[in-house]
PDB file of C-alpha atoms in Angstrom:
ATOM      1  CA  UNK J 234       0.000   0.000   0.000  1.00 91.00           C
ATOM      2  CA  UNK J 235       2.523   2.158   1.007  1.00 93.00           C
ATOM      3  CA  UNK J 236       4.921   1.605  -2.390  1.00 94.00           C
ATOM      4  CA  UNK J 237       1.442   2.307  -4.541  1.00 96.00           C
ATOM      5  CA  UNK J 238       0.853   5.798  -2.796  1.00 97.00           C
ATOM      6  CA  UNK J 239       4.414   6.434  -3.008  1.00 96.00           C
ATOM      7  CA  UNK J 240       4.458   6.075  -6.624  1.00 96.00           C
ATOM      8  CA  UNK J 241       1.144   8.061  -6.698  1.00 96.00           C
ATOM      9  CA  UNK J 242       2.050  10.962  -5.037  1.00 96.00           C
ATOM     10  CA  UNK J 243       5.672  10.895  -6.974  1.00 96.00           C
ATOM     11  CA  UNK J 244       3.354  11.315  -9.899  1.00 96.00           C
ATOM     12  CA  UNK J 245       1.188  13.730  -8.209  1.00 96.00           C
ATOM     13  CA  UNK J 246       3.791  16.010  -7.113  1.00 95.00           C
ATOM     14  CA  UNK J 247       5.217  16.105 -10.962  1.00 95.00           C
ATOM     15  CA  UNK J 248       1.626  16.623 -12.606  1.00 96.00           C
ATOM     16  CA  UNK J 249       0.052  18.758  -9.984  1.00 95.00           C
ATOM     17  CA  UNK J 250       2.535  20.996  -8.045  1.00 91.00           C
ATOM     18  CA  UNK J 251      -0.551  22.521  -6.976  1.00 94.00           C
ATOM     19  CA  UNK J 252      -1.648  19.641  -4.665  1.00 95.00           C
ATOM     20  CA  UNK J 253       1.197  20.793  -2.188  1.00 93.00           C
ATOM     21  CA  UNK J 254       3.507  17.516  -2.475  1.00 94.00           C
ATOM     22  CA  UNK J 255       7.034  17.762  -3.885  1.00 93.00           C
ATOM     23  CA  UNK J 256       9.953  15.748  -3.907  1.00 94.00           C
ATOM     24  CA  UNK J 257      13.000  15.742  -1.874  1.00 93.00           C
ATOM     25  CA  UNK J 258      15.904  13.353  -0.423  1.00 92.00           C
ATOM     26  CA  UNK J 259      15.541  11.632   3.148  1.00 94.00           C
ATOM     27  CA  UNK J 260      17.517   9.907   5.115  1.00 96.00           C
ATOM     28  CA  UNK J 261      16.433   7.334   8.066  1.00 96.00           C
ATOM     29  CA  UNK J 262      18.905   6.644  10.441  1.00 96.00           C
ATOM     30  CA  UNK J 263      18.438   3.260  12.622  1.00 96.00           C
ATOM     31  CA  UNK J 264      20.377   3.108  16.042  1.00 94.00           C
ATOM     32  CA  UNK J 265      20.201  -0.598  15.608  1.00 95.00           C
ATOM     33  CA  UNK J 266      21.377  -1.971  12.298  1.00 94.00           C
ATOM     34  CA  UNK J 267      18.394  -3.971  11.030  1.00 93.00           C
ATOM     35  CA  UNK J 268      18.451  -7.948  10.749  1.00 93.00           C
ATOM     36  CA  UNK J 269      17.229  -8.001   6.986  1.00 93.00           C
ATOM     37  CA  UNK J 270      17.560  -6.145   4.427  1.00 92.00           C
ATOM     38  CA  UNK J 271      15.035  -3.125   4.594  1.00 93.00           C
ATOM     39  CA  UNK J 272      11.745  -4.270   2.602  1.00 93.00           C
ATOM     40  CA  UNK J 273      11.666  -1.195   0.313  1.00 93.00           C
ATOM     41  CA  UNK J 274      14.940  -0.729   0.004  1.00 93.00           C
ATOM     42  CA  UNK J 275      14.730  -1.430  -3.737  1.00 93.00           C
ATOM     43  CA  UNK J 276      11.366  -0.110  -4.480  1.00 94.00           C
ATOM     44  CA  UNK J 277      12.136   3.111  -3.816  1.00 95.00           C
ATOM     45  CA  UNK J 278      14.291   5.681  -6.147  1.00 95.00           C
ATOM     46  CA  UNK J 279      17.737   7.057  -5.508  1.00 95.00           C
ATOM     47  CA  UNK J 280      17.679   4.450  -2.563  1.00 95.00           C
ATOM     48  CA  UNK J 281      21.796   4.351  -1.382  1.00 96.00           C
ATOM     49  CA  UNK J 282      23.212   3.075   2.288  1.00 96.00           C
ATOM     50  CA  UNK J 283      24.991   5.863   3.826  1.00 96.00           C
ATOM     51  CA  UNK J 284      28.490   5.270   4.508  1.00 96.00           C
ATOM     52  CA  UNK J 285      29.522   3.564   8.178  1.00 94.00           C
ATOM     53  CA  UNK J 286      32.278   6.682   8.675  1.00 93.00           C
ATOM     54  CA  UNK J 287      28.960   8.991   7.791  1.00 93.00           C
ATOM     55  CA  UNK J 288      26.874   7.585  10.337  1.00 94.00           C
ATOM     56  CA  UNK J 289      26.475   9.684  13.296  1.00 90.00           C
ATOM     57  CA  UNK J 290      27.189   8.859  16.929  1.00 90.00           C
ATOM     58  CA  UNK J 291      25.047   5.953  18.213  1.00 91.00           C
ATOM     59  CA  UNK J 292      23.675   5.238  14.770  1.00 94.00           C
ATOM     60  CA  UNK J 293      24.455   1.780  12.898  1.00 95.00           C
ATOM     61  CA  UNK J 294      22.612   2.292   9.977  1.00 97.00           C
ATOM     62  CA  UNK J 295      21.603   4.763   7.381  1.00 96.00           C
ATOM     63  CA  UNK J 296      19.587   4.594   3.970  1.00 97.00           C
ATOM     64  CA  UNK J 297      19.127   7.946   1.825  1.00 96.00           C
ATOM     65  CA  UNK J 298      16.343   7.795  -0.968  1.00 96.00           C
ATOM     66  CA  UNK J 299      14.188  10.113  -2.948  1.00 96.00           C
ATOM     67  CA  UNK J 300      10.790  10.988  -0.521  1.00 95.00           C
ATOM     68  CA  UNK J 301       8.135  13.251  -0.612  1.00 94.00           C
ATOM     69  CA  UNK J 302       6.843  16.314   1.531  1.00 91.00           C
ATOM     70  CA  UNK J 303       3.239  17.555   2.073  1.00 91.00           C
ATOM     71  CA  UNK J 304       2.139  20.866   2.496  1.00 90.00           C
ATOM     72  CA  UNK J 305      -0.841  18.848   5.089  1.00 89.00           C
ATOM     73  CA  UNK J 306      -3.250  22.143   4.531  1.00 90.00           C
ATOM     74  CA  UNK J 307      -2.586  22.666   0.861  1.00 93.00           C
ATOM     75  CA  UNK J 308      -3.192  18.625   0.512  1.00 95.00           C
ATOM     76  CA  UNK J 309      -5.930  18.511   2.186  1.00 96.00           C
ATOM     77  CA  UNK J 310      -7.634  21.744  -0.141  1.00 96.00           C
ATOM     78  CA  UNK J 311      -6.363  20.122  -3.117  1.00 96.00           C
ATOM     79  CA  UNK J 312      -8.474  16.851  -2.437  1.00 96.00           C
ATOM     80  CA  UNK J 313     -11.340  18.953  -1.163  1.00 96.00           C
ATOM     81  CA  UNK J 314     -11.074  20.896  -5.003  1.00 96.00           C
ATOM     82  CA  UNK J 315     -10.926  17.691  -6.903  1.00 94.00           C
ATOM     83  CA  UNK J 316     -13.643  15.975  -4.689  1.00 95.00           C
ATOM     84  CA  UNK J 317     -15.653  18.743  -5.009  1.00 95.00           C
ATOM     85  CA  UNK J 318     -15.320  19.456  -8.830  1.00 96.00           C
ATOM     86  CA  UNK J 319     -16.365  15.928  -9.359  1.00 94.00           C
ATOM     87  CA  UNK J 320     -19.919  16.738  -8.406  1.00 91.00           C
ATOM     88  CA  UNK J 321     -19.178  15.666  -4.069  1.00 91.00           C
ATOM     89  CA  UNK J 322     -20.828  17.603  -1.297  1.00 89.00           C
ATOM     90  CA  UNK J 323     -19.302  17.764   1.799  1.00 91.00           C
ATOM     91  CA  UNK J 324     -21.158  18.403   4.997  1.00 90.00           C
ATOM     92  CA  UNK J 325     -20.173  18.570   8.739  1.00 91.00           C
ATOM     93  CA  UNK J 326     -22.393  16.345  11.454  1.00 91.00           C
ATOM     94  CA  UNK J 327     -22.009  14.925  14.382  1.00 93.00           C
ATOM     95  CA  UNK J 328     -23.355  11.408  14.313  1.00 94.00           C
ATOM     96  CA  UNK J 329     -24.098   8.554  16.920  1.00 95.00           C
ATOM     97  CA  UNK J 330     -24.978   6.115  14.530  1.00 95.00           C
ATOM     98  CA  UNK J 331     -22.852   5.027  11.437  1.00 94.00           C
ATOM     99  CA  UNK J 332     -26.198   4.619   9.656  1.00 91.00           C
ATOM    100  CA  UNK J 333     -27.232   8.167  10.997  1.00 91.00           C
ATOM    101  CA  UNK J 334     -25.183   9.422   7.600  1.00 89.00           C
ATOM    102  CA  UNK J 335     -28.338   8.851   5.641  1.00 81.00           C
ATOM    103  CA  UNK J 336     -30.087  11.820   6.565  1.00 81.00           C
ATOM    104  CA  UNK J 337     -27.795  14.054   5.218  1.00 82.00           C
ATOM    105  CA  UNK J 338     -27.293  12.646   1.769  1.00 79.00           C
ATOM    106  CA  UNK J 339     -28.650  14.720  -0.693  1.00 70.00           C
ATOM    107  CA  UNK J 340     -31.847  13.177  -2.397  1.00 65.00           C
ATOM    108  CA  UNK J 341     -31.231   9.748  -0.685  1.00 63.00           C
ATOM    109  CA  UNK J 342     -34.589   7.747  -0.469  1.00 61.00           C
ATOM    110  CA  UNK J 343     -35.370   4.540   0.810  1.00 57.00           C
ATOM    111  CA  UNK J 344     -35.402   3.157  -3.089  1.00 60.00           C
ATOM    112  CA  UNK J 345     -32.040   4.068  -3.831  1.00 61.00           C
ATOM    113  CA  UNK J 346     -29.455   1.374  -1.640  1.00 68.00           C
ATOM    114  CA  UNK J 347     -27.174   3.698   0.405  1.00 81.00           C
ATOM    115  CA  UNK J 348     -23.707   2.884   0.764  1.00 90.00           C
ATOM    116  CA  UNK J 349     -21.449   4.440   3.772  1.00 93.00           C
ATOM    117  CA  UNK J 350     -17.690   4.568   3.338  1.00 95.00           C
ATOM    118  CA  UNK J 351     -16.440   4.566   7.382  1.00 97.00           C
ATOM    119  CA  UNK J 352     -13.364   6.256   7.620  1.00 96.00           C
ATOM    120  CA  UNK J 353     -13.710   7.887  10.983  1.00 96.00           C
ATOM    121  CA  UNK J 354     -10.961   6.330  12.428  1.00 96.00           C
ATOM    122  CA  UNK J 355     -10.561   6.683  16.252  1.00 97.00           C
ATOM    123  CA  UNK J 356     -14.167   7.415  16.429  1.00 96.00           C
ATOM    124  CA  UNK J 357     -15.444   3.741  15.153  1.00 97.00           C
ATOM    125  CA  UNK J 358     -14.311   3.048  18.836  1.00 97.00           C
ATOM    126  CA  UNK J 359     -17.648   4.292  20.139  1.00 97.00           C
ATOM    127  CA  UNK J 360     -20.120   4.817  16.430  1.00 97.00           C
ATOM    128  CA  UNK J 361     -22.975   3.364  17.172  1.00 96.00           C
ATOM    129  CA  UNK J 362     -22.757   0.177  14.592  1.00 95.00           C
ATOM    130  CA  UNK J 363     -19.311  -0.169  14.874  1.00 96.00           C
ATOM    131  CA  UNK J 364     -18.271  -0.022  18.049  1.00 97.00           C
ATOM    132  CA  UNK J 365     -14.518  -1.656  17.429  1.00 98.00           C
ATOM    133  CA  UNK J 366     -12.713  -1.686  20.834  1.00 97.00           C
ATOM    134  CA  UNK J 367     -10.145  -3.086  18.769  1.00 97.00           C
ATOM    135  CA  UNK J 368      -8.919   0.647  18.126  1.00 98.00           C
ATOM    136  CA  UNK J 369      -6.718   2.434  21.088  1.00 98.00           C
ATOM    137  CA  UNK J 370      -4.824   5.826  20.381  1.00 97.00           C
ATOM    138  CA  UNK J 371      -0.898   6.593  19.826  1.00 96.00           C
ATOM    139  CA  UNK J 372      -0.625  10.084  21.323  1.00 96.00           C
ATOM    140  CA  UNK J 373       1.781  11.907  19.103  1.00 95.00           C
ATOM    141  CA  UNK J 374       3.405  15.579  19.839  1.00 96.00           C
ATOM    142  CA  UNK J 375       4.932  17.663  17.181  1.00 96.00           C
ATOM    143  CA  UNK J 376       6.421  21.142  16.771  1.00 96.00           C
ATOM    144  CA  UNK J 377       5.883  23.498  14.033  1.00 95.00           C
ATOM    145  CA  UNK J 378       8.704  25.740  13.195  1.00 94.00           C
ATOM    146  CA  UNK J 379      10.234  28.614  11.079  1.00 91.00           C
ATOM    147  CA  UNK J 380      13.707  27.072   9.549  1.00 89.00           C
ATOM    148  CA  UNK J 381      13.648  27.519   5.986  1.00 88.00           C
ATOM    149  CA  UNK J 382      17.104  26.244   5.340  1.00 86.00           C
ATOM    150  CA  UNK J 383      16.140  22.191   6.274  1.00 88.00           C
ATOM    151  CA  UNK J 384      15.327  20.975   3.061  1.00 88.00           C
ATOM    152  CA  UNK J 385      15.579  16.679   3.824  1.00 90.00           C
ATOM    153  CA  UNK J 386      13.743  14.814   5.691  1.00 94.00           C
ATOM    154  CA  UNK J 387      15.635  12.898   8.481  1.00 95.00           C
ATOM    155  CA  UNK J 388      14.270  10.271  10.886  1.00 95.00           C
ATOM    156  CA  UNK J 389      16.217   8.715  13.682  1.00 95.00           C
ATOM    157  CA  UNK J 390      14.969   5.479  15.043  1.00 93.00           C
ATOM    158  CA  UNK J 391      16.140   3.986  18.269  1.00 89.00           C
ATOM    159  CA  UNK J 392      14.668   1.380  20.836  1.00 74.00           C
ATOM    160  CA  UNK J 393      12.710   3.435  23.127  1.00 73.00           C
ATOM    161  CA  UNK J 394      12.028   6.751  20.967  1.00 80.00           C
ATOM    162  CA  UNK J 395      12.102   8.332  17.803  1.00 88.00           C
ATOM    163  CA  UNK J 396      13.014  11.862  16.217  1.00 94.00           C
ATOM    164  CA  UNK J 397      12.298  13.255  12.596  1.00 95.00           C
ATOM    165  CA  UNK J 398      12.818  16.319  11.398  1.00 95.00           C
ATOM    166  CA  UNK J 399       9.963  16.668   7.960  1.00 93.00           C
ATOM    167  CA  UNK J 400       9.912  20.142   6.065  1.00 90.00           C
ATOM    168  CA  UNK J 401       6.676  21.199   4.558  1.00 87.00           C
ATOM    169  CA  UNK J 402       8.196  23.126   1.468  1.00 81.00           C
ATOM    170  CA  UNK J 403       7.209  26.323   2.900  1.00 84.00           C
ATOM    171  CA  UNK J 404       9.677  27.301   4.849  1.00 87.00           C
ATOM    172  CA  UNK J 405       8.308  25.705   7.474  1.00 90.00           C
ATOM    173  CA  UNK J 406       9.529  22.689   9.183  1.00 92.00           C
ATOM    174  CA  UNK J 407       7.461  19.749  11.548  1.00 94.00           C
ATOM    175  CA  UNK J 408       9.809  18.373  14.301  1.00 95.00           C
ATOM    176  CA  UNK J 409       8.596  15.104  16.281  1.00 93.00           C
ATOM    177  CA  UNK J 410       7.821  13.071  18.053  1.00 86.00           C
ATOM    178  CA  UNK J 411       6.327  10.835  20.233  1.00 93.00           C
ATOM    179  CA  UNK J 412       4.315   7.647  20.137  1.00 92.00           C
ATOM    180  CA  UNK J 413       2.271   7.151  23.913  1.00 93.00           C
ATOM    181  CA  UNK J 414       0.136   3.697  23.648  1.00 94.00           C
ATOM    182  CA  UNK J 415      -3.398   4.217  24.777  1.00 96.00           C
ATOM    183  CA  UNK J 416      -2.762   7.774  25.996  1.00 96.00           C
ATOM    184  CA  UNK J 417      -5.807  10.319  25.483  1.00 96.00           C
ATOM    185  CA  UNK J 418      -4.639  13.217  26.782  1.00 95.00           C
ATOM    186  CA  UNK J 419      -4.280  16.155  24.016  1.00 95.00           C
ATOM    187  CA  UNK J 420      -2.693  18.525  25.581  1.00 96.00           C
ATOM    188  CA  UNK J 421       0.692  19.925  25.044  1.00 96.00           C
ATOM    189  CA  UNK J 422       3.507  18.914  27.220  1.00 96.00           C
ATOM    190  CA  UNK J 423       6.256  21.349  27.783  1.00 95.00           C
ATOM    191  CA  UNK J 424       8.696  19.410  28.955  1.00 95.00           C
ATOM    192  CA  UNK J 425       8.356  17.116  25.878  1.00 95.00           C
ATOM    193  CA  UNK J 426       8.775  19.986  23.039  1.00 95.00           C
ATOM    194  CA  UNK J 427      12.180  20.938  25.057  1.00 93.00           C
ATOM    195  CA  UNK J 428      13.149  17.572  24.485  1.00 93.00           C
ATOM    196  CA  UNK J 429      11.969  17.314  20.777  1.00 94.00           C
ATOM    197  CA  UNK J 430      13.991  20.534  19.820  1.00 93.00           C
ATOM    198  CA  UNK J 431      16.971  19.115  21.099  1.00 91.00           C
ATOM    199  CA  UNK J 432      16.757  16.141  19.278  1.00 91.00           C
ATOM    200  CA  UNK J 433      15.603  17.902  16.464  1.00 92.00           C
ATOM    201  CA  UNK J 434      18.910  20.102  16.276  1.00 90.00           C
ATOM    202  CA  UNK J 435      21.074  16.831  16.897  1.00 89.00           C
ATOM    203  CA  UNK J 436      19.433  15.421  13.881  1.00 90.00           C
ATOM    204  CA  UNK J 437      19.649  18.343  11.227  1.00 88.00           C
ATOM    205  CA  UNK J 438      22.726  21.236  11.748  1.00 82.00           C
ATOM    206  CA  UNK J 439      20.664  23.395   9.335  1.00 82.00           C
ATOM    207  CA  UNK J 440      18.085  24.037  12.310  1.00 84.00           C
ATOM    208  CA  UNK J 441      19.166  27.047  14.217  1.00 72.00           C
ATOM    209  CA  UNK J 442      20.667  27.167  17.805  1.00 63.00           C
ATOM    210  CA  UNK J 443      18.470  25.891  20.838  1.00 56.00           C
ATOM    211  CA  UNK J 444      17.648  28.928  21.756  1.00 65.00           C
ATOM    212  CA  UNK J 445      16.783  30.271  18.104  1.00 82.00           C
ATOM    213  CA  UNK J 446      14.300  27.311  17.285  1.00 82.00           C
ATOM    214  CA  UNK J 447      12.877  27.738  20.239  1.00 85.00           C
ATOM    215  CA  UNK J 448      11.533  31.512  19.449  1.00 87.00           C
ATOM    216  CA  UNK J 449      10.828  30.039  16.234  1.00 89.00           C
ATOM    217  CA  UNK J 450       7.866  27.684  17.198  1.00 92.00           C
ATOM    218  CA  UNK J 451       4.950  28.444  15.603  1.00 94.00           C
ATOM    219  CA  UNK J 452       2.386  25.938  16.938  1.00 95.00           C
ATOM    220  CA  UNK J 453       2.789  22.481  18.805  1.00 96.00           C
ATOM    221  CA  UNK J 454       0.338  20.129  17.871  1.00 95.00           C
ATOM    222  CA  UNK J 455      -1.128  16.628  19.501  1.00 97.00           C
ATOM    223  CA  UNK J 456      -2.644  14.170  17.963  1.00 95.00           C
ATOM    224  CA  UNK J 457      -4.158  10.928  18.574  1.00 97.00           C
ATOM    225  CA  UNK J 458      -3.129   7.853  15.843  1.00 96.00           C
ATOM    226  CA  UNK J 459      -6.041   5.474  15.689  1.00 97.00           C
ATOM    227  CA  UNK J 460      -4.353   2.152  15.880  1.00 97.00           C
ATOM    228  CA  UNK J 461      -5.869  -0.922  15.599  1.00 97.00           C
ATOM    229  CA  UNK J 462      -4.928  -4.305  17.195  1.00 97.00           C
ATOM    230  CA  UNK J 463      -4.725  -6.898  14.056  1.00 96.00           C
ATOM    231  CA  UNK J 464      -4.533  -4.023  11.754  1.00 96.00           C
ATOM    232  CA  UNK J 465      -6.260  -2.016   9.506  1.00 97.00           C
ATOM    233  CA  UNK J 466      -9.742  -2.704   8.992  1.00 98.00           C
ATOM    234  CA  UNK J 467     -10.801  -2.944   5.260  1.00 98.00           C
ATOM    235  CA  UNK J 468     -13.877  -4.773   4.705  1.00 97.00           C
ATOM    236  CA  UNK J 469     -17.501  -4.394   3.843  1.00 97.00           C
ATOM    237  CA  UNK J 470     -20.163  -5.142   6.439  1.00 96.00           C
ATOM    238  CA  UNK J 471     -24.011  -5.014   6.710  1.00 94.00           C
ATOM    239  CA  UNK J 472     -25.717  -3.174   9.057  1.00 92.00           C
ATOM    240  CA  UNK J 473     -29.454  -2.895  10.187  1.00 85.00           C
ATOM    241  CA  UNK J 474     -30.680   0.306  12.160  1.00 85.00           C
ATOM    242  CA  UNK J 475     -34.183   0.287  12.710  1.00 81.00           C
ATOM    243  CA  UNK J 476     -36.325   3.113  10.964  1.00 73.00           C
ATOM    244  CA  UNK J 477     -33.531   3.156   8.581  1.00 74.00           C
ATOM    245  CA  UNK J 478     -33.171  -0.534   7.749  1.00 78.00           C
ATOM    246  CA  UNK J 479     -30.114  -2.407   6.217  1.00 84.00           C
ATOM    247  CA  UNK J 480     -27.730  -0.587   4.346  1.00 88.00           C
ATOM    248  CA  UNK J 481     -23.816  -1.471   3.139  1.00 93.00           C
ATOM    249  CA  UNK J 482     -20.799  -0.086   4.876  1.00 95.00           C
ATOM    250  CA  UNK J 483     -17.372  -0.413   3.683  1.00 97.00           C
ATOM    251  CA  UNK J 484     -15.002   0.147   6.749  1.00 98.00           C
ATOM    252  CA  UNK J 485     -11.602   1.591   6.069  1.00 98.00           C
ATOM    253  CA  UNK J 486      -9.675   2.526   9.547  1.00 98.00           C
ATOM    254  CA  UNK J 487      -7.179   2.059  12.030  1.00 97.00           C
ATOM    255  CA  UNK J 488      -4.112   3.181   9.874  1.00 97.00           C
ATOM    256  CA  UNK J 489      -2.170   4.565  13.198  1.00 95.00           C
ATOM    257  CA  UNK J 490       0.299   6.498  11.737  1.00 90.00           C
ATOM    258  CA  UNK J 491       0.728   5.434   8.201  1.00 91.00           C
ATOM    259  CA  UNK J 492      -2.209   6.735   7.109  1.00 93.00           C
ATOM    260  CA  UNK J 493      -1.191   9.796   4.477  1.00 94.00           C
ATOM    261  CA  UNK J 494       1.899   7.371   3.048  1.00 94.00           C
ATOM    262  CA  UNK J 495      -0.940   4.463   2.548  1.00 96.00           C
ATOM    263  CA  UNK J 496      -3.711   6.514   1.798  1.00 96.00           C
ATOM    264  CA  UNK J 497      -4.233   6.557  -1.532  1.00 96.00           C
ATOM    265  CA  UNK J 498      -3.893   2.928  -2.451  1.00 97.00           C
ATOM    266  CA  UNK J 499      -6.307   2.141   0.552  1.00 97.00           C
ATOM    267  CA  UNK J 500      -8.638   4.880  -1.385  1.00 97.00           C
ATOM    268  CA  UNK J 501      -8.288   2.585  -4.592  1.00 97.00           C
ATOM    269  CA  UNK J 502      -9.208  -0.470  -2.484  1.00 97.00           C
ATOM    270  CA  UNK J 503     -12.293   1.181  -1.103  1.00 97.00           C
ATOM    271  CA  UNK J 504     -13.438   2.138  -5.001  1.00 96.00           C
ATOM    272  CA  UNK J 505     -13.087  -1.365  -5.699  1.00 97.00           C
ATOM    273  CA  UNK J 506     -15.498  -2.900  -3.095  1.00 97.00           C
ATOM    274  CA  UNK J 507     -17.799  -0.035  -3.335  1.00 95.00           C
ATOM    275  CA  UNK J 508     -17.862  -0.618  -6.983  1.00 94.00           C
ATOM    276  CA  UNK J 509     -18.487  -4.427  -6.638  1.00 94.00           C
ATOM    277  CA  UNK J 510     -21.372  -3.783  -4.595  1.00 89.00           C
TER     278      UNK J 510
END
């Protein structure tokens, strides 16, 4: 999944600058070599193992290939254009019950078979209809910052935590991170962004001084991942709701946090069994 968006958006970024993704060289650095050969080692382009004398302090491994950035709020208008422009309507409703949706299709009526594409992802925990206790959250904290000269994309990965350093293309640059199983609090912890900023500037020398980046922060932001225990969901299920009756609902959720890098191959999958119903 993860290969087919990558090719996608490679494509994307090439065709449609305006969408907000654009290409650029990262690097992943693993603390701990890895036992086998990375799986996409070869399926990616420009894909080259950094030197051992290259390799920072504590670091056994390093791979460099071509990856992508995205502009998350130019993305996101992007698909809202092309959804839109394809004759969609988006409206905003709070729902208790997946089947709920129904009332605010546009000229839906009981003779017409309504199908409901669920990708509400943490929230299928408690959707009436759903109700997957399967799904717990990955709390995630991430800093937003002014450094226009970090241009690559750098990830460290170690044992216990993990730092990345992921510019947007706009001069801005998202620093992270964090990954708390079954943690629901949202909001920001101080001590935390300290600690991400000086990881960030151990991981990237074109960040400024501690002190610098620090004045530089533009928002911190928290998020929940909705991970799922034996994986993403992707299946179609019926469900009855009285006064409503039975209707089809193809469930695509609990991505955690793959879920832009997968995302548009899963969207291809959910065409498929929406179109085969």
């Amino acid at each position: 999944m993860e290969i087919q968006t990558y090719r996608k958006m490679l494509r994307m970024a090439d065709e449609s600058p305006e969408s907000g993704i654009s290409v650029t060289q990262g690097i992943e650095l693993y603390e701990r070599a890895p036992a086998e050969p990375l799986w996409y080692i070869d399926m990616v382009d420009n894909s080259s193992e950094v030197p051992p004398d290259s390799l920072p302090e504590g670091v056994e491994y390093g791979l460099e290939y071509k990856t992508l950035l995205i502009d998350v709020p130019k993305y996101l208008l992007y698909l809202k254009s092309h959804f839109e422009s394809r004759g969609g309507k988006m409206h905003k409703q709070a729902i208790e019950h997946i089947l709920d949706a129904a009332k605010y299709v546009p000229g839906s009526n009981a003779n017409v078979p309504l199908i409901v594409v669920n990708c509400t992802g943490l929230g299928s925990r408690n959707l009436g209809g759903v109700n997957d206790k399967r799904l717990y959250p990955i709390r995630g904290q991430t800093l937003l910052v002014n450094a226009p000269e970090a241009k690559r994309t750098i990830t460290r990965i170690g044992s216990e935590k993990f730092s990345y350093v992921i510019p947007r293309g706009d001069g801005t640059v998202v620093i992270g991170g964090s990954a708390d199983n079954n943690e629901w609090d949202c909001r920001p912890n101080d001590k935390l962004s300290r600690q991400i900023i000086s990881r960030a500037l151990e991981l990237e020398p074109a960040l400024l001084d501690s002190k610098t980046l620090t004045e530089q922060v533009v928002s911190v932001g928290v998020g929940l991942r909705p991970m799922r225990e034996g994986g993403v969901r992707l299946e179609v299920e019926s469900i009855y709701k009285e006064k409503v009756g039975q209707s089809n609902v193809v469930h695509c959720y609990g991505h955690g946090g793959f879920g832009f890098q997968s995302s548009l191959a899963f969207a291809d999958k959910v065409h498929e069994l929406v179109n085969a119903l």
